[in-house]
Coordinates of C-alpha atoms and ligand atoms in Angstrom, one line a residue:
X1 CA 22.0 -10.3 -19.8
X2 CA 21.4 -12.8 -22.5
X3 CA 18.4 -13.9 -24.9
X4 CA 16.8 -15.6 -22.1
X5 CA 17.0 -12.4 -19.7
X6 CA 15.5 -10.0 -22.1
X7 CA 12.6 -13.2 -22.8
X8 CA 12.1 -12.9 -18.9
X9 CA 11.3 -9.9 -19.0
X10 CA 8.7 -10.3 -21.4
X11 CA 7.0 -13.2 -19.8
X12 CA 7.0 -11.4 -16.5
X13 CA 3.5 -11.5 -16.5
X14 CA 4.0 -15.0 -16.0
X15 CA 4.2 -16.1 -12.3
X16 CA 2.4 -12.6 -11.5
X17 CA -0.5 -15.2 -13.0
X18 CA 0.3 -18.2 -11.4
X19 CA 0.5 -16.4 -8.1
X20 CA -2.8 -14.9 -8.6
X21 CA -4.8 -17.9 -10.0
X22 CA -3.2 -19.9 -6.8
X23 CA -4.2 -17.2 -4.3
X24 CA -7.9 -17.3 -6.2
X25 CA -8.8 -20.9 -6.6
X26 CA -7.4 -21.7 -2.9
X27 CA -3.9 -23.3 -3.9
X28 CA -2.0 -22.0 -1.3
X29 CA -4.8 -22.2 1.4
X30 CA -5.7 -26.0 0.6
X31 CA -1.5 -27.0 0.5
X32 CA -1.2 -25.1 3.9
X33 CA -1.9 -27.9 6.1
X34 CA -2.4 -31.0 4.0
X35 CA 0.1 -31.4 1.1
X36 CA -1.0 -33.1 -2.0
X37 CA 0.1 -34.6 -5.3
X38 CA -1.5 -33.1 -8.3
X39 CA -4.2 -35.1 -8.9
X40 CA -5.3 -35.0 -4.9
X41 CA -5.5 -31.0 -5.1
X42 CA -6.8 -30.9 -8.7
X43 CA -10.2 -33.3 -7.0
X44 CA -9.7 -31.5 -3.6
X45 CA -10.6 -28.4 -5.9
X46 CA -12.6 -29.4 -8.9
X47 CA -9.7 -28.4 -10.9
X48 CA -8.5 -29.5 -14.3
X49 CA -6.0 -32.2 -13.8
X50 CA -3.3 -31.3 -16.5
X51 CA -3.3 -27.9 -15.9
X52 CA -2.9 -28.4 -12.5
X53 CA 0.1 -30.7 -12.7
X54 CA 1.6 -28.5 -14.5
X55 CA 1.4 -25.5 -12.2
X56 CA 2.9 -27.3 -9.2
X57 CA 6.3 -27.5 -10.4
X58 CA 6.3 -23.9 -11.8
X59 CA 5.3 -23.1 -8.2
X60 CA 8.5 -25.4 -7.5
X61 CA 10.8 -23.3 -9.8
X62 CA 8.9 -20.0 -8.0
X63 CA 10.0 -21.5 -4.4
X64 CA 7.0 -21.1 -3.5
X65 CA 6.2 -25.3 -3.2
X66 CA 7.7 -28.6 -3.2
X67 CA 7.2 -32.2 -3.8
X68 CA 7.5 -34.1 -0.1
X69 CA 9.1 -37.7 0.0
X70 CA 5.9 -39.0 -0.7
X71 CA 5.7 -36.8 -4.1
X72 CA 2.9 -34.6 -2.3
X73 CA 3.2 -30.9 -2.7
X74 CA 3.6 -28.5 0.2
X75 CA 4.5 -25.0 0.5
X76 CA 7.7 -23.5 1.0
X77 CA 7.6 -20.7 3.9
X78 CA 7.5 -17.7 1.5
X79 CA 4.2 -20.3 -0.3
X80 CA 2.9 -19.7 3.3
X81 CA 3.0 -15.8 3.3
X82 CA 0.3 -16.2 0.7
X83 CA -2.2 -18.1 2.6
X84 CA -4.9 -16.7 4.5
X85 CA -7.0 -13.2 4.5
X86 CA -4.9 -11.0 5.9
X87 CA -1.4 -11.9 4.2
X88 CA 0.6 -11.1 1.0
X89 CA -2.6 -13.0 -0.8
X90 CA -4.8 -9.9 -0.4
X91 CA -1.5 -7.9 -2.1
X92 CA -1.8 -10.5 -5.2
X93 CA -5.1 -9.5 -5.7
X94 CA -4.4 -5.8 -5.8
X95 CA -1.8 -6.4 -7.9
X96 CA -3.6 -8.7 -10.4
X97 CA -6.1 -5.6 -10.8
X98 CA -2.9 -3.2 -11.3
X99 CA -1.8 -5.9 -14.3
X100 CA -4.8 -5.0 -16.1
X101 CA -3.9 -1.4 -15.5
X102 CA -0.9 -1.4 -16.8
X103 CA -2.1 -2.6 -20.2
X104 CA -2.9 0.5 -20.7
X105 CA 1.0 2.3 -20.0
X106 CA 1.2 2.5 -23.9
X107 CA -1.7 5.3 -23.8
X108 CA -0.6 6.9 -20.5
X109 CA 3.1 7.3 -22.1
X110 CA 1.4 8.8 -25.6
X111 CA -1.2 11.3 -23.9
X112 CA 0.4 11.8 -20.1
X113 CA -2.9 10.7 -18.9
X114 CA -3.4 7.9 -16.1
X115 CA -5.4 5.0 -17.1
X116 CA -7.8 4.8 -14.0
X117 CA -10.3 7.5 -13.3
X118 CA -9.2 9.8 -9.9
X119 CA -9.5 8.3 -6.2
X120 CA -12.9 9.9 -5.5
X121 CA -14.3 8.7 -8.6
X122 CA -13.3 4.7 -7.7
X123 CA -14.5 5.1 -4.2
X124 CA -18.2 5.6 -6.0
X125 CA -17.9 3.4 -8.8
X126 CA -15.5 0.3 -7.4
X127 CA -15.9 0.3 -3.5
X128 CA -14.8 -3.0 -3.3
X129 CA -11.6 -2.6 -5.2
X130 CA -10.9 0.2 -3.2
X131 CA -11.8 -1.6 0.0
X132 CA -9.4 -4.7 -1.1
X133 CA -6.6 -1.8 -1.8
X134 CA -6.7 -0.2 1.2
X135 CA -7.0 -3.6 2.9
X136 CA -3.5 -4.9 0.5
X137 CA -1.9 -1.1 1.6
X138 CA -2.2 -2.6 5.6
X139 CA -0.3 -6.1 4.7
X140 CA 2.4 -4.4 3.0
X141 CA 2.3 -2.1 6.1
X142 CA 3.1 -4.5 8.4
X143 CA 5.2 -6.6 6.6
X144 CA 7.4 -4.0 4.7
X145 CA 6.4 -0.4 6.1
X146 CA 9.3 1.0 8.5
X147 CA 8.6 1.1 11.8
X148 CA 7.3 4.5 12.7
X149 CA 6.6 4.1 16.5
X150 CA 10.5 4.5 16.7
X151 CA 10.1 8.1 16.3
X152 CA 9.9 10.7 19.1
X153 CA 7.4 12.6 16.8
X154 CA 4.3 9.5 17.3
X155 CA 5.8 7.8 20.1
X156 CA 3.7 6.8 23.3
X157 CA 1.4 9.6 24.7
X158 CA 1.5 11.6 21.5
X159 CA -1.7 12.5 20.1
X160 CA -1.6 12.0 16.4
X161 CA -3.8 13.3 13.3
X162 CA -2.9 10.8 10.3
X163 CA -4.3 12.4 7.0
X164 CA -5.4 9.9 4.6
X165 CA -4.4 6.8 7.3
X166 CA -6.6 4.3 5.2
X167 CA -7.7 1.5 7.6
X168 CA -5.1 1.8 10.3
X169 CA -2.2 0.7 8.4
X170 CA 0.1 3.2 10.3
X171 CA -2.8 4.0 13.2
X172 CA -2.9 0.4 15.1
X173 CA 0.9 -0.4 15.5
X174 CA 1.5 3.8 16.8
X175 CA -1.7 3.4 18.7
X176 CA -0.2 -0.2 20.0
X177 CA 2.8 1.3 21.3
X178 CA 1.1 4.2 23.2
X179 CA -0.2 7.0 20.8
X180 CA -4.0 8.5 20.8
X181 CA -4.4 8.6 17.1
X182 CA -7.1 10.3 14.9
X183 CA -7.1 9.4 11.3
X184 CA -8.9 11.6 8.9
X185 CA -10.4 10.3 5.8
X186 CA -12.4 11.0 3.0
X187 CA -16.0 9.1 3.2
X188 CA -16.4 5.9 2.9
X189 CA -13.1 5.5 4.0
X190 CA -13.9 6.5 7.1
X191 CA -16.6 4.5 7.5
X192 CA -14.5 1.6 6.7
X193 CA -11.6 2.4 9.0
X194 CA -14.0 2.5 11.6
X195 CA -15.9 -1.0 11.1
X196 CA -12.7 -2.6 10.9
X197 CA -11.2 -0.9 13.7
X198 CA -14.2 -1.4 16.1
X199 CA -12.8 -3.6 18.7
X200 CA -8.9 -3.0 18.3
X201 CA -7.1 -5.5 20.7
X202 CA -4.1 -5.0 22.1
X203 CA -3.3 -1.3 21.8
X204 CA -2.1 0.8 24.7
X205 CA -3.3 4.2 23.1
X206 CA -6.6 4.9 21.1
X207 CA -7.4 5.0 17.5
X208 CA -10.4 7.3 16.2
X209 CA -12.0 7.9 13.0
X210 CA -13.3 11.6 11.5
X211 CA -14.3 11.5 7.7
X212 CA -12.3 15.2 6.9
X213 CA -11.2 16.4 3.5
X214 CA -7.6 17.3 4.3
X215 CA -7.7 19.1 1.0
X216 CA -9.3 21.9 2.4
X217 CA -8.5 24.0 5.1
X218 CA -10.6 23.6 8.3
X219 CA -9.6 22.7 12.3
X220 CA -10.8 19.7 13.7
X221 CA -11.2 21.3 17.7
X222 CA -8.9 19.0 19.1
X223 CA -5.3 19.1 19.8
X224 CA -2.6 16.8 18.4
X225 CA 1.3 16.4 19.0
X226 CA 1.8 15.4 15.8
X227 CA 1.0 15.4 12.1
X228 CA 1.5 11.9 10.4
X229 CA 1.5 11.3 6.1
X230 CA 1.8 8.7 5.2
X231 CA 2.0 7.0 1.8
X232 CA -0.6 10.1 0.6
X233 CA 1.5 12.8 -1.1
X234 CA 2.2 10.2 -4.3
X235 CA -1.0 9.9 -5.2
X236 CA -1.3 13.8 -5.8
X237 CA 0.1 15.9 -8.3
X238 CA 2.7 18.9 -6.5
X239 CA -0.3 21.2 -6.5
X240 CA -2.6 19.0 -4.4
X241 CA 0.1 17.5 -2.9
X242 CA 1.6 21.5 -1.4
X243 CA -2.6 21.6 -0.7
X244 CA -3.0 18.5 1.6
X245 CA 0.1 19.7 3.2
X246 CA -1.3 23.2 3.9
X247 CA -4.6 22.0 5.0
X248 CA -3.2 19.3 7.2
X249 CA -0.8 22.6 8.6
X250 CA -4.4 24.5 9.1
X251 CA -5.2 21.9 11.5
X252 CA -2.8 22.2 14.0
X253 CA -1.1 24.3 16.4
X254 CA 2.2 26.0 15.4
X255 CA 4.8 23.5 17.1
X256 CA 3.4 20.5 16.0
X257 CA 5.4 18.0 14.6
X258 CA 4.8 16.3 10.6
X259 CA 6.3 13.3 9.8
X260 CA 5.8 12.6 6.1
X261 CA 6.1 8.8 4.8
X262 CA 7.2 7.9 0.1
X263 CA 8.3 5.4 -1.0
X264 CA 11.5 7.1 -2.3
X265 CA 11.5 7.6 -5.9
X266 CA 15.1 6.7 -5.8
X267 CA 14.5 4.1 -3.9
X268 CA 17.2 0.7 -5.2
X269 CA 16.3 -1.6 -7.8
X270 CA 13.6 -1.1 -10.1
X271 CA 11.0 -0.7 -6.9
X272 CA 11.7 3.6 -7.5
X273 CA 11.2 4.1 -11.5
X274 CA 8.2 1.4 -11.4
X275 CA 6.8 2.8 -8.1
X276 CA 7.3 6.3 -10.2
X277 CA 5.5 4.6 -13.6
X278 CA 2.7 3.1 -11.3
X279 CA 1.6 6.3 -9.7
X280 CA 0.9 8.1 -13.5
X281 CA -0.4 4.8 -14.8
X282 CA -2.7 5.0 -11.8
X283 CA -3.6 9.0 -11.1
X284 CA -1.9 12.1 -11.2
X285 CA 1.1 11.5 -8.8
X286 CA 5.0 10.3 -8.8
X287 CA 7.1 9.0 -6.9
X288 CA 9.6 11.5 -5.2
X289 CA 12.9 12.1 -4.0
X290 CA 13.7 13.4 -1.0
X291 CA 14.4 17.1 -1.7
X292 CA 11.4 16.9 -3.8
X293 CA 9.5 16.4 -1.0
X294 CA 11.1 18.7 1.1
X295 CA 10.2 21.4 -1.3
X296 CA 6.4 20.7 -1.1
X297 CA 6.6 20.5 3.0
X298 CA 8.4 24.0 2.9
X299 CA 5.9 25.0 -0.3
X300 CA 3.1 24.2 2.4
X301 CA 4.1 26.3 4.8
X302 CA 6.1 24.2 7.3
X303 CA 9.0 25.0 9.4
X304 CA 12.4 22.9 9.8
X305 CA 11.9 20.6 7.2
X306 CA 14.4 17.6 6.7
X307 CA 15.3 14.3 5.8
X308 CA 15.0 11.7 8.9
X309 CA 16.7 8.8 8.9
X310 CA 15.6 5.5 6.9
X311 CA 16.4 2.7 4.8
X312 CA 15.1 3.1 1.1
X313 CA 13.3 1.9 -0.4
X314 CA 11.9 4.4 2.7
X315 CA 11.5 8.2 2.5
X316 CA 11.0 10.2 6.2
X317 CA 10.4 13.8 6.3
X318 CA 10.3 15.7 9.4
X319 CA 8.9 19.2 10.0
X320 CA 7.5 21.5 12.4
X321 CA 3.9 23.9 12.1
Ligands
SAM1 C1 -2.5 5.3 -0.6 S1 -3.6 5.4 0.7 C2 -2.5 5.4 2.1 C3 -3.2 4.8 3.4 C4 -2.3 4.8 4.6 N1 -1.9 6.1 5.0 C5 -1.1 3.9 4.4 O1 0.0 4.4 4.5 O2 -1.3 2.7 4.1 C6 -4.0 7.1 0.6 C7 -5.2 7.5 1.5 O3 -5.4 8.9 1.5 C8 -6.7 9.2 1.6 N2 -6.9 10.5 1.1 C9 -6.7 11.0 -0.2 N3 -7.1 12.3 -0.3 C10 -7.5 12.7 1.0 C11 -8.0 13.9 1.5 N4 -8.1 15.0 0.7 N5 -8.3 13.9 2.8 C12 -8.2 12.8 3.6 N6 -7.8 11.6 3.1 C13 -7.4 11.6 1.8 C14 -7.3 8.1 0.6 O4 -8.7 8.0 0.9 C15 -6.5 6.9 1.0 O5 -7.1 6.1 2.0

């Protein structure tokens, strides 16, 4: 790497910004389907027109836009993927909150401490932040989770309890393909997963909501196939984590299946140690590897426990009650 590499690194923050101020003040959404020279999208959107002229080639250098024969601006197809509600746009915005987060790494690498208050606490005091995160979490699900309906575990007539299943990230394509899926949440998850997913088109199976605190122990009187985790256990230090595990064990019936879902904390490129970094920045968890996780599946009290096949930056566990 030279000078200019290690200077990249520090203006990072850069096109994180660009990318946010586009998705914000409707770049992307008013290049979509009418292209435009600078001055047309600066008056198109009461912006400044200097600014503005300038940000349309660094979308250039970003691929993510380009000048037409006529010198209007479009986008590019990956400009595209950040047009819209429910797109990689929703993802910039979660990720322009988790910029001013990480301001604060310096105090979480002196004290060990993470910079936002726990889960619960943001549910109360930022609903809409956590709304928009959960709503980010189903984007990146569909367009980067694996594909889970592969599995013999939560295929097609396989009832499924997904602990901590957000709004449906994982819940709507297993239900699409033919699985009866309950996903258990703390409140007002719950009640969120279940306005969004009110009139679910498409799906061959079923999707229901309980609010349930999978921290504790309890049965929820119905039977399931299957236990599915997913993208839960790194928010939770090992002690919760071996907890949630243990109460989503008290749950079932011996024989059912658990499929656990991490983004591996070995997973290539710098997606594992920042995916590790993010989760202390953010709360008490890490990013694991996978006998890490295996440990705290056996810790909670599961059977056969091992590695399933996937593609990191993917983690699969697979266990038995
Ligand atoms: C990072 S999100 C993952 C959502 C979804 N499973 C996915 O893969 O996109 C973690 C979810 O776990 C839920 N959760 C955390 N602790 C929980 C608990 N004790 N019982 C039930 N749900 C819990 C949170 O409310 C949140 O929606």
């Amino acid at each position: 790497m030279d000078h200019f590499g290690v200077i990249d690194l520090m203006t990072g923050y850069q096109p994180a910004a660009v990318v946010a101020s586009g998705v914000r003040l409707g770049v992307f959404d008013a290049l979509r389907s009418d292209p435009a020279t600078p001055a047309e999208l600066a008056a198109r959107l009461g912006l400044a027109g200097a600014p503005v002229a300038a940000l349309l080639p660094a979308l250039e250098r970003l691929g993510l836009a380009g000048p037409g024969p006529d010198g209007r601006f479009g986008l590019t197809e990956a400009g595209g993927w950040l047009t819209g509600d429910d797109g990689l746009a929703l993802v910039s915005l979660k990720e322009a909150f988790f910029a001013t987060v990480w301001s604060g790494l310096d105090t979480t690498l002196r004290t060990g401490a993470p910079v936002l208050r726990g889960w619960r606490e943001r549910l109360a005091s930022d609903p809409d932040q956590c709304l928009l995160f959960l709503r980010a979490l189903r984007v990146l699900a569909r367009l980067t989770g694996p594909d889970l309906t592969g599995l013999p575990a939560l295929g097609a007539g396989r009832r499924v309890l997904d602990v901590g299943g957000g709004l449906g990230s994982y819940a709507v394509p297993l239900a699409a393909a033919g699985a009866d899926v309950t996903i258990a949440e703390l409140s007002p998850v719950a009640a969120w997963a279940r306005h969004e997913l009110a009139d679910p088109a498409g799906l061959l199976g079923t999707v229901t909501v309980i609010e349930d605190d999978v921290l504790m122990e309890g049965r929820v009187g119905e039977d399931f196939d299957a236990v599915l985790v997913s993208h839960v256990l790194h928010d939770l230090a090992d002690s919760d984590a071996v907890r949630l595990l243990a109460g989503a064990r008290s749950r079932v019936a011996p024989g059912t299946d658990l499929v656990v879902f991490e983004l591996a904390g070995d997973a290539p490129g710098t997606i594992g140690p920042f995916f590790d970094l993010m989760m202390q920045v953010e709360g008490p968890g890490r990013a694991r590897r996978a006998p890490e996780v295996i440990d705290l599946v056996a810790s909670a009290g599961w059977g056969r426990v091992a590695e399933l096949p996937a593609a990191r930056p993917h983690l699969l566990v697979g266990a038995v009650a």
